[in-house]
Amino acid sequence: MTQERAIPLEEARRRARQRPTADVSQRARSAGLVPAISLVGRPVPERKWLVEDLVPWGAVTLFSGHGGDGKSLLALQLAVAAATGDQWLGLPVQQVKALVVSCEDDEAEMHRRLADITTGLGKTLGDLEDLELWDRVGSDNRITVTTYPEKAIEATPFWVLLRNYVIENGVQLLVLDSLYDFYAGNQNSQEDATAFMTNLRELAREMDGAVFVLWHPSQAGRTSGDGLSGNLAFHNKARGRLYLHRPGSEDGEDYDPDVRIITNKKSNYGRTGDDITVRWRTGLFVRDNGGGSGTVEAIERRNAEKAVLTCLSVLLNDGFDPSPAVEARGNYAPRLMRGRPEVRGLTEREIEKAVHRLISAGEVVQTFTDDKPSRRKKIIAPADHPRAKGPGA
């Protein structure tokens, strides 16, 4: 950023008393001044979003959450949705080229996560032509530095490289993981934080897209539930801010370890306060409150069915007798499967529904453990499992 050299206050006042010249008016307009009357007759620009009401276009969105709660995975899911034109947690996403710059997860970890995400969405890695990953773990990722004693804020070589790459290659979603790997200023300096956020905002406008920055809340931010951390200039300069947390985790209550809540804490261009409940399920997060489309829900059902088929096979191989009858108590198949790693993230009711669908489809059959009526028990098994053929097969 370039700024004109400051002038003494008295000189500024003297100039202000002078009658404006055409040169002054031209310079002001070239610097962004717009007479309101000039808007008459011009079409009102449509507001653009990457994700409507959550991630604005041409601006910076902060995504805060405690370490380990799933920010990086959710951000990667957003990048996949943007690159493929799919949905993010049941919400439509503009299809654009995306770049994830990660200072926390290396290439191998991102590879593993992308494999889980694409499998869960019914896609393959071959569908990610418009997604790029930049492994910056262990590198110097500062965007701006402050020189002393001048206190001048200067761009770093990495920032110049990143900015030029994004613009030259048509990237329109830039994910930065996470903020303090890129910010090297004084935590208590509003000037440093403002300069940092202004750089990101300028980049969002230059690339005609969205910048999505992951952020860790302070302990006070977690306790209060506002998800804030450090200088308020970060919050103030962002146009959107989302907060990820586990329900009950802030006050020590019991909570479901697979459930998260995303709260819209700030939106300069839309409504705030709405929650999105998500659940971790077989390698990715899915919406947990009925917000998904029919396609997404169908994928979730099929993933649940695949998990149940795998779990049934494991139980049968280990000598268990999973029963289709609730009266079987401990041997009732959904109860036997609940909490096992093969169906992690599924409730007993969800397992039960999956079993019923599989039986209706003929993928799971009912059979018996023994030929003799006095000893036989009804069990269920995948149709292609050896025990599905019954005793003596």
XYZ file of N, CA and C in Angstrom, residues 34-236:
609
model
N -17.226 9.544 -5.087
C -18.308 9.366 -6.053
C -19.461 10.278 -5.676
N -19.852 11.238 -6.522
C -21.045 12.049 -6.256
C -22.279 11.147 -6.288
N -23.104 11.204 -5.238
C -24.280 10.332 -5.175
C -25.194 10.545 -6.372
N -25.273 11.773 -6.887
C -26.158 12.073 -8.007
C -25.755 11.295 -9.256
N -24.480 10.890 -9.312
C -24.020 10.148 -10.498
C -24.579 8.732 -10.544
N -25.195 8.282 -9.442
C -25.753 6.934 -9.408
C -27.147 6.871 -10.028
N -27.735 8.033 -10.273
C -29.092 8.066 -10.836
C -29.111 7.359 -12.191
N -30.055 6.446 -12.337
C -30.221 5.756 -13.614
C -29.316 4.553 -13.793
N -28.356 4.380 -12.898
C -27.472 3.215 -13.018
C -28.094 2.020 -12.310
N -27.980 0.808 -12.873
C -28.562 -0.380 -12.210
C -27.886 -0.628 -10.869
N -28.681 -1.018 -9.870
C -28.138 -1.326 -8.547
C -27.355 -2.638 -8.640
N -26.085 -2.628 -8.241
C -25.283 -3.848 -8.339
C -25.853 -4.966 -7.455
N -25.890 -6.163 -7.990
C -26.346 -7.314 -7.214
C -25.270 -7.703 -6.202
N -25.695 -7.977 -4.952
C -24.716 -8.411 -3.953
C -24.315 -9.851 -4.238
N -23.021 -10.115 -4.212
C -22.527 -11.453 -4.507
C -22.037 -12.137 -3.230
N -22.208 -13.442 -3.211
C -21.752 -14.257 -2.083
C -21.043 -15.496 -2.623
N -20.063 -15.982 -1.865
C -19.565 -17.329 -2.128
C -20.561 -18.313 -1.533
N -20.950 -18.084 -0.269
C -22.029 -18.822 0.387
C -23.000 -17.781 0.934
N -24.218 -17.786 0.471
C -25.152 -16.700 0.808
C -25.327 -16.516 2.312
N -25.213 -15.255 2.749
C -25.367 -14.825 4.144
C -24.237 -15.276 5.064
N -23.285 -16.064 4.542
C -22.192 -16.552 5.389
C -20.819 -16.083 4.926
N -20.527 -16.227 3.645
C -19.197 -15.895 3.113
C -19.366 -14.889 1.982
N -19.158 -13.587 2.260
C -19.385 -12.553 1.255
C -18.297 -12.511 0.190
N -18.660 -11.957 -0.956
C -17.758 -11.788 -2.089
C -16.962 -10.490 -1.914
N -15.706 -10.487 -2.347
C -14.893 -9.288 -2.301
C -14.544 -8.851 -0.894
N -14.500 -9.797 0.039
C -14.277 -9.455 1.441
C -13.578 -10.603 2.158
N -13.270 -10.349 3.440
C -12.594 -11.339 4.280
C -13.585 -11.903 5.289
N -13.627 -13.225 5.404
C -14.433 -13.894 6.423
C -13.506 -14.618 7.380
N -13.706 -14.415 8.683
C -12.947 -15.123 9.711
C -13.755 -16.324 10.191
N -13.073 -17.442 10.375
C -13.719 -18.674 10.840
C -12.966 -19.122 12.090
N -13.547 -18.848 13.263
C -12.832 -19.139 14.504
C -13.356 -20.413 15.144
N -12.484 -21.057 15.912
C -12.853 -22.277 16.613
C -11.643 -22.839 17.327
N -11.896 -23.565 18.409
C -10.817 -24.136 19.211
C -10.064 -25.195 18.403
N -8.768 -25.322 18.661
C -7.966 -26.324 17.975
C -8.535 -27.724 18.152
N -8.636 -28.469 17.067
C -9.142 -29.831 17.124
C -10.639 -29.961 16.948
N -11.342 -28.841 16.838
C -12.805 -28.916 16.682
C -13.237 -29.149 15.240
N -12.325 -28.968 14.273
C -12.677 -29.304 12.894
C -12.681 -28.160 11.907
N -12.069 -27.004 12.267
C -12.046 -25.865 11.331
C -11.397 -26.221 10.007
N -10.221 -26.855 10.082
C -9.470 -27.143 8.858
C -10.247 -28.081 7.937
N -10.901 -29.086 8.526
C -11.682 -30.025 7.721
C -12.863 -29.321 7.072
N -13.560 -28.483 7.842
C -14.707 -27.764 7.283
C -14.280 -26.778 6.194
N -13.119 -26.129 6.392
C -12.618 -25.206 5.375
C -12.230 -25.962 4.104
N -11.657 -27.141 4.264
C -11.308 -27.960 3.105
C -12.575 -28.420 2.388
N -13.615 -28.747 3.155
C -14.893 -29.096 2.537
C -15.467 -27.922 1.749
N -15.303 -26.704 2.294
C -15.767 -25.518 1.565
C -15.010 -25.368 0.246
N -13.701 -25.582 0.282
C -12.891 -25.463 -0.933
C -13.298 -26.514 -1.969
N -13.585 -27.733 -1.511
C -14.051 -28.784 -2.418
C -15.385 -28.389 -3.043
N -16.292 -27.865 -2.219
C -17.601 -27.450 -2.727
C -17.461 -26.342 -3.770
N -16.575 -25.384 -3.490
C -16.368 -24.282 -4.436
C -15.766 -24.790 -5.745
N -14.804 -25.689 -5.647
C -14.112 -26.180 -6.839
C -14.997 -27.067 -7.710
N -15.986 -27.718 -7.102
C -16.828 -28.660 -7.845
C -18.237 -28.139 -8.096
N -18.570 -26.989 -7.476
C -19.925 -26.474 -7.628
C -20.942 -27.238 -6.807
N -20.463 -27.984 -5.820
C -21.336 -28.756 -4.940
C -21.831 -27.861 -3.804
N -22.488 -28.468 -2.817
C -22.962 -27.725 -1.659
C -21.993 -27.865 -0.490
N -22.043 -26.895 0.397
C -21.281 -26.937 1.652
C -22.287 -26.996 2.783
N -22.383 -28.153 3.436
C -23.307 -28.341 4.551
C -24.749 -28.030 4.125
N -25.076 -28.428 2.906
C -26.425 -28.221 2.403
C -26.680 -26.855 1.819
N -25.647 -25.993 1.742
C -25.812 -24.627 1.245
C -25.153 -24.479 -0.131
N -25.820 -23.798 -1.068
C -25.231 -23.600 -2.396
C -23.950 -22.768 -2.311
N -22.976 -23.107 -3.139
C -21.679 -22.422 -3.179
C -21.367 -22.042 -4.621
N -20.869 -20.797 -4.818
C -20.424 -20.387 -6.156
C -19.295 -21.311 -6.609
N -19.345 -21.763 -7.850
C -18.275 -22.604 -8.372
C -17.127 -21.720 -8.851
N -15.977 -21.850 -8.197
C -14.802 -21.037 -8.511
C -13.541 -21.872 -8.302
N -12.421 -21.335 -8.762
C -11.133 -21.972 -8.488
C -10.723 -21.642 -7.055
N -10.248 -22.646 -6.318
C -9.936 -22.478 -4.898
C -8.494 -22.852 -4.605
N -7.918 -22.142 -3.636
C -6.557 -22.424 -3.163
C -6.574 -22.466 -1.647
N -6.061 -23.555 -1.077
C -5.935 -23.700 0.368
C -4.460 -23.586 0.731
N -4.120 -22.558 1.517
C -2.747 -22.376 1.995
C -2.718 -22.833 3.446
N -2.082 -23.963 3.691
C -2.140 -24.585 5.011
C -0.796 -24.524 5.724
N -0.819 -23.952 6.921
C 0.373 -23.917 7.776
C 0.269 -24.940 8.894
N -0.834 -25.697 8.939
C -1.054 -26.643 10.034
C -1.099 -28.092 9.561
N -1.717 -28.355 8.416
C -1.778 -29.713 7.868
C -0.910 -29.795 6.627
N -0.019 -30.789 6.584
C 0.864 -30.916 5.431
C 0.132 -31.599 4.269
N 0.843 -31.773 3.169
C 0.224 -32.330 1.963
C -0.367 -33.709 2.207
N 0.358 -34.547 2.963
C -0.129 -35.906 3.200
C -1.448 -35.899 3.963
N -1.553 -35.044 4.972
C -2.796 -34.976 5.752
C -3.934 -34.427 4.899
N -3.657 -33.398 4.101
C -4.711 -32.873 3.233
C -5.154 -33.920 2.217
N -4.202 -34.730 1.741
C -4.528 -35.814 0.806
C -5.490 -36.800 1.457
N -5.166 -37.208 2.690
C -6.039 -38.152 3.392
C -7.440 -37.570 3.580
N -7.500 -36.307 3.981
C -8.807 -35.685 4.218
C -9.606 -35.529 2.933
N -8.933 -35.166 1.856
C -9.639 -35.032 0.582
C -10.183 -36.375 0.106
N -9.441 -37.442 0.368
C -9.927 -38.769 -0.007
C -11.220 -39.091 0.740
N -11.270 -38.767 2.043
C -12.490 -39.004 2.824
C -13.641 -38.117 2.350
N -13.337 -36.843 2.085
C -14.381 -35.898 1.675
C -14.996 -36.314 0.346
N -14.154 -36.598 -0.630
C -14.676 -36.951 -1.954
C -15.455 -38.267 -1.908
N -14.977 -39.234 -1.131
C -15.712 -40.493 -1.003
C -17.081 -40.247 -0.371
N -17.104 -39.426 0.683
C -18.357 -39.131 1.362
C -19.342 -38.378 0.499
N -18.849 -37.606 -0.460
C -19.713 -36.827 -1.352
C -20.021 -37.555 -2.656
N -19.521 -38.779 -2.766
C -19.762 -39.526 -3.995
C -18.938 -39.037 -5.162
N -17.777 -38.448 -4.871
C -16.890 -37.937 -5.913
C -15.551 -38.651 -5.844
N -14.614 -38.231 -6.718
C -13.256 -38.761 -6.685
C -12.280 -37.590 -6.694
N -11.026 -37.877 -6.410
C -10.003 -36.831 -6.461
C -9.878 -36.257 -7.869
N -10.271 -37.038 -8.856
C -10.228 -36.553 -10.236
C -11.215 -35.435 -10.519
N -12.166 -35.217 -9.593
C -13.135 -34.131 -9.776
C -12.614 -32.788 -9.271
N -11.400 -32.775 -8.698
C -10.896 -31.564 -8.038
C -9.925 -30.776 -8.918
N -10.262 -30.650 -10.167
C -9.393 -29.949 -11.120
C -9.176 -28.484 -10.721
N -10.173 -27.871 -10.080
C -10.085 -26.450 -9.737
C -9.741 -26.205 -8.266
N -9.104 -27.179 -7.627
C -8.652 -27.004 -6.247
C -7.146 -27.210 -6.184
N -6.457 -26.269 -5.539
C -5.010 -26.381 -5.351
C -4.671 -26.298 -3.867
N -3.617 -26.993 -3.482
C -3.166 -27.046 -2.096
C -1.760 -26.489 -2.004
N -1.484 -25.705 -0.984
C -0.149 -25.145 -0.801
C 0.300 -25.500 0.611
N 1.200 -26.463 0.705
C 1.734 -26.910 1.988
C 2.795 -25.923 2.454
N 2.477 -25.147 3.515
C 3.408 -24.151 4.056
C 3.799 -24.478 5.498
N 3.661 -25.723 5.887
C 4.035 -26.134 7.244
C 5.534 -25.924 7.443
N 5.896 -25.182 8.496
C 7.298 -24.951 8.809
C 7.947 -23.822 8.035
N 7.204 -23.127 7.171
C 7.757 -22.035 6.374
C 7.475 -20.682 7.030
N 8.165 -19.656 6.562
C 7.891 -18.290 7.010
C 6.709 -17.771 6.200
N 5.572 -17.636 6.859
C 4.336 -17.306 6.151
C 3.812 -15.905 6.468
N 4.641 -15.084 7.046
C 4.196 -13.737 7.391
C 3.822 -12.953 6.133
N 2.735 -12.194 6.238
C 2.256 -11.379 5.122
C 2.835 -9.972 5.181
N 2.840 -9.391 6.378
C 3.421 -8.068 6.568
C 4.347 -8.091 7.776
N 5.329 -7.218 7.767
C 6.221 -7.047 8.913
C 6.318 -5.558 9.224
N 6.586 -5.252 10.475
C 6.745 -3.868 10.907
C 8.216 -3.596 11.179
N 8.769 -2.585 10.524
C 10.175 -2.243 10.729
C 10.290 -1.177 11.819
N 11.349 -1.269 12.585
C 11.593 -0.309 13.673
C 12.930 0.383 13.439
N 13.131 1.622 13.896
C 12.192 2.403 14.722
C 11.128 3.140 13.915
N 11.153 3.005 12.573
C 10.213 3.765 11.753
C 8.760 3.333 11.937
N 8.547 2.086 12.389
C 7.217 1.493 12.510
C 6.501 1.473 11.161
N 7.264 1.231 10.124
C 6.687 1.126 8.779
C 6.216 -0.312 8.544
N 5.040 -0.466 7.980
C 4.483 -1.797 7.698
C 4.794 -2.148 6.255
N 5.516 -3.250 6.062
C 5.964 -3.628 4.724
C 5.480 -5.033 4.368
N 5.230 -5.243 3.077
C 4.834 -6.560 2.582
C 6.054 -7.472 2.506
N 5.844 -8.765 2.759
C 6.933 -9.732 2.705
C 7.027 -10.340 1.307
N 8.163 -10.957 0.969
C 8.274 -11.644 -0.329
C 7.211 -12.728 -0.508
N 6.859 -13.430 0.584
C 5.831 -14.466 0.460
C 4.483 -13.854 0.088
N 4.165 -12.710 0.691
C 2.891 -12.061 0.369
C 2.844 -11.647 -1.097
N 3.948 -11.120 -1.613
C 4.007 -10.715 -3.023
C 3.806 -11.935 -3.916
N 4.467 -13.066 -3.561
C 4.336 -14.294 -4.346
C 2.899 -14.809 -4.299
N 2.317 -14.857 -3.112
C 0.953 -15.366 -2.955
C -0.037 -14.492 -3.731
N 0.066 -13.194 -3.548
C -0.851 -12.279 -4.225
C -0.763 -12.429 -5.743
N 0.455 -12.441 -6.273
C 0.618 -12.538 -7.715
C 0.100 -13.869 -8.245
N 0.341 -14.946 -7.497
C -0.116 -16.264 -7.955
C -1.638 -16.314 -8.006
N -2.281 -15.826 -6.941
C -3.743 -15.848 -6.866
C -4.357 -15.085 -8.036
N -3.836 -13.904 -8.329
C -4.421 -13.069 -9.391
C -4.115 -13.627 -10.771
N -2.885 -14.065 -10.986
C -2.502 -14.565 -12.309
C -3.187 -15.876 -12.656
N -3.584 -16.660 -11.645
C -4.160 -17.975 -11.906
C -5.670 -18.042 -11.679
N -6.295 -16.901 -11.484
C -7.752 -16.867 -11.410
C -8.355 -17.497 -10.181
N -7.603 -17.536 -9.069
C -8.148 -18.074 -7.817
C -9.203 -17.107 -7.280
N -10.378 -17.630 -6.900
C -11.439 -16.769 -6.375
C -11.919 -17.185 -4.985
N -11.350 -18.257 -4.457
C -11.510 -18.588 -3.037
C -10.125 -18.900 -2.486
N -9.695 -18.070 -1.541
C -8.403 -18.275 -0.900
C -8.649 -18.619 0.561
N -8.233 -19.811 0.976
C -8.359 -20.259 2.364
C -6.993 -20.171 3.026
N -6.903 -19.436 4.134
C -5.651 -19.282 4.877
C -5.792 -19.952 6.231
N -4.956 -20.927 6.514
C -5.036 -21.719 7.744
C -3.673 -21.715 8.453
N -3.511 -20.927 9.547
C -4.503 -20.072 10.172
C -3.901 -18.681 10.415
N -4.709 -17.750 10.942
C -4.384 -16.326 10.961
C -3.011 -16.006 11.535
N -2.691 -16.562 12.707
C -1.457 -16.139 13.375
C -0.195 -16.718 12.743
N -0.359 -17.616 11.773
C 0.804 -18.023 10.976
C 1.140 -16.953 9.941
N 0.152 -16.145 9.577
C 0.347 -15.112 8.565
C 0.532 -13.724 9.167
N 0.064 -13.548 10.399
C 0.141 -12.238 11.049
C 1.354 -12.185 11.971
N 2.228 -11.187 11.741
C 3.448 -11.063 12.555
C 3.465 -9.760 13.344
N 2.353 -9.047 13.376
C 2.312 -7.760 14.062
C 2.133 -7.890 15.561
N 2.088 -6.749 16.208
C 1.860 -6.670 17.641
C 0.390 -6.986 17.918
N 0.146 -7.940 18.815
C -1.228 -8.333 19.136
C -2.059 -7.153 19.624
N -1.422 -6.210 20.312
C -2.155 -5.092 20.897
C -2.189 -3.858 19.998
N -1.617 -3.971 18.804
C -1.550 -2.819 17.905
C -2.718 -2.837 16.933
N -3.622 -1.863 17.082
C -4.733 -1.757 16.149
C -4.230 -1.407 14.756
N -3.149 -0.626 14.691
C -2.589 -0.240 13.398
C -2.062 -1.453 12.652
N -1.331 -2.335 13.357
C -0.785 -3.531 12.717
C -1.919 -4.443 12.219
N -2.898 -4.680 13.090
C -4.001 -5.571 12.725
C -4.821 -5.007 11.579
N -5.046 -3.695 11.587
C -5.811 -3.055 10.518
C -5.078 -3.161 9.189
N -3.757 -2.942 9.206
C -2.968 -3.046 7.975
C -3.015 -4.468 7.423
N -2.925 -5.451 8.310
C -2.978 -6.857 7.903
C -4.316 -7.174 7.236
N -5.413 -6.797 7.893
C -6.736 -7.099 7.357
C -7.017 -6.301 6.080
N -6.494 -5.088 5.999
C -6.685 -4.281 4.789
C -6.002 -4.927 3.592
N -4.814 -5.481 3.811
C -4.136 -6.203 2.733
C -4.997 -7.344 2.209
N -5.588 -8.121 3.135
C -6.423 -9.249 2.725
C -7.677 -8.768 2.006
N -8.257 -7.679 2.508
C -9.467 -7.142 1.873
C -9.151 -6.668 0.454
N -8.011 -5.993 0.275
C -7.625 -5.531 -1.055
C -7.421 -6.708 -2.000
N -6.848 -7.793 -1.467
C -6.637 -8.973 -2.303
C -7.979 -9.583 -2.710
N -8.930 -9.654 -1.773
C -10.248 -10.206 -2.098
C -10.905 -9.426 -3.233
N -10.720 -8.109 -3.211
C -11.318 -7.295 -4.270
C -10.547 -7.449 -5.581
N -9.216 -7.536 -5.515
C -8.413 -7.705 -6.730
C -8.699 -9.033 -7.407
N -8.853 -10.085 -6.629
C -9.080 -11.409 -7.204
C -10.551 -11.632 -7.533
N -11.420 -10.656 -7.160
C -12.855 -10.749 -7.381
C -13.372 -12.062 -6.803
N -13.133 -12.214 -5.493
C -13.525 -13.455 -4.845
C -13.623 -13.296 -3.345
N -13.323 -14.346 -2.618
C -13.466 -14.358 -1.168
C -12.203 -14.889 -0.514
N -11.841 -14.279 0.620
C -10.726 -14.753 1.443
C -11.319 -15.294 2.740
N -10.981 -16.534 3.059
C -11.550 -17.253 4.202
C -10.403 -17.612 5.138
N -10.374 -16.980 6.317
C -9.226 -17.094 7.220
C -9.626 -17.826 8.491
N -8.894 -18.889 8.821
C -9.141 -19.625 10.056
C -8.449 -18.928 11.220
N -9.068 -19.008 12.403
C -8.658 -18.194 13.540
C -8.951 -18.956 14.826
N -8.026 -18.903 15.787
C -8.232 -19.561 17.078
C -8.746 -18.556 18.100
N -9.855 -18.837 18.790
C -10.333 -17.914 19.812
C -9.482 -17.999 21.070
N -9.480 -16.929 21.853
C -8.796 -16.953 23.146
C -9.643 -17.736 24.144
N -9.059 -18.018 25.332
C -9.828 -18.692 26.365
C -11.030 -17.842 26.770
N -10.810 -16.524 26.848
C -11.920 -15.625 27.188
C -12.991 -15.662 26.108
N -12.570 -15.750 24.842
C -13.520 -15.819 23.743
C -14.332 -17.094 23.761
N -13.719 -18.187 24.181
C -14.446 -19.455 24.290
C -15.415 -19.418 25.465
N -14.956 -18.863 26.587
C -15.798 -18.810 27.784
C -17.034 -17.939 27.568
N -16.809 -16.792 26.912
C -17.924 -15.871 26.676
C -18.844 -16.353 25.553
N -18.301 -17.222 24.691
C -19.095 -17.707 23.562
C -19.053 -16.812 22.346
N -18.234 -15.715 22.403
C -18.177 -14.840 21.222
C -17.113 -15.286 20.224
N -16.196 -16.184 20.662
C -15.197 -16.725 19.742
C -14.121 -15.762 19.320
N -13.937 -14.663 20.067
C -12.961 -13.644 19.684
C -11.585 -13.956 20.241
N -10.598 -13.262 19.696
C -9.230 -13.398 20.166
C -8.437 -12.173 19.741
N -7.567 -11.696 20.642
C -6.639 -10.632 20.271
C -7.327 -9.314 19.980
N -6.720 -8.568 19.056
C -7.160 -7.218 18.744
C -8.521 -7.216 18.035
N -9.412 -6.340 18.467
C -10.740 -6.272 17.857
C -10.706 -5.778 16.411
N -9.569 -5.251 15.979
C -9.472 -4.799 14.588
C -9.672 -5.961 13.617
N -9.294 -7.176 14.021
C -9.530 -8.336 13.157
C -11.027 -8.498 12.921
N -11.784 -8.504 14.012
C -13.236 -8.642 13.911
C -13.859 -7.473 13.161
N -13.401 -6.275 13.460
C -14.013 -5.079 12.882
C -13.779 -4.965 11.373
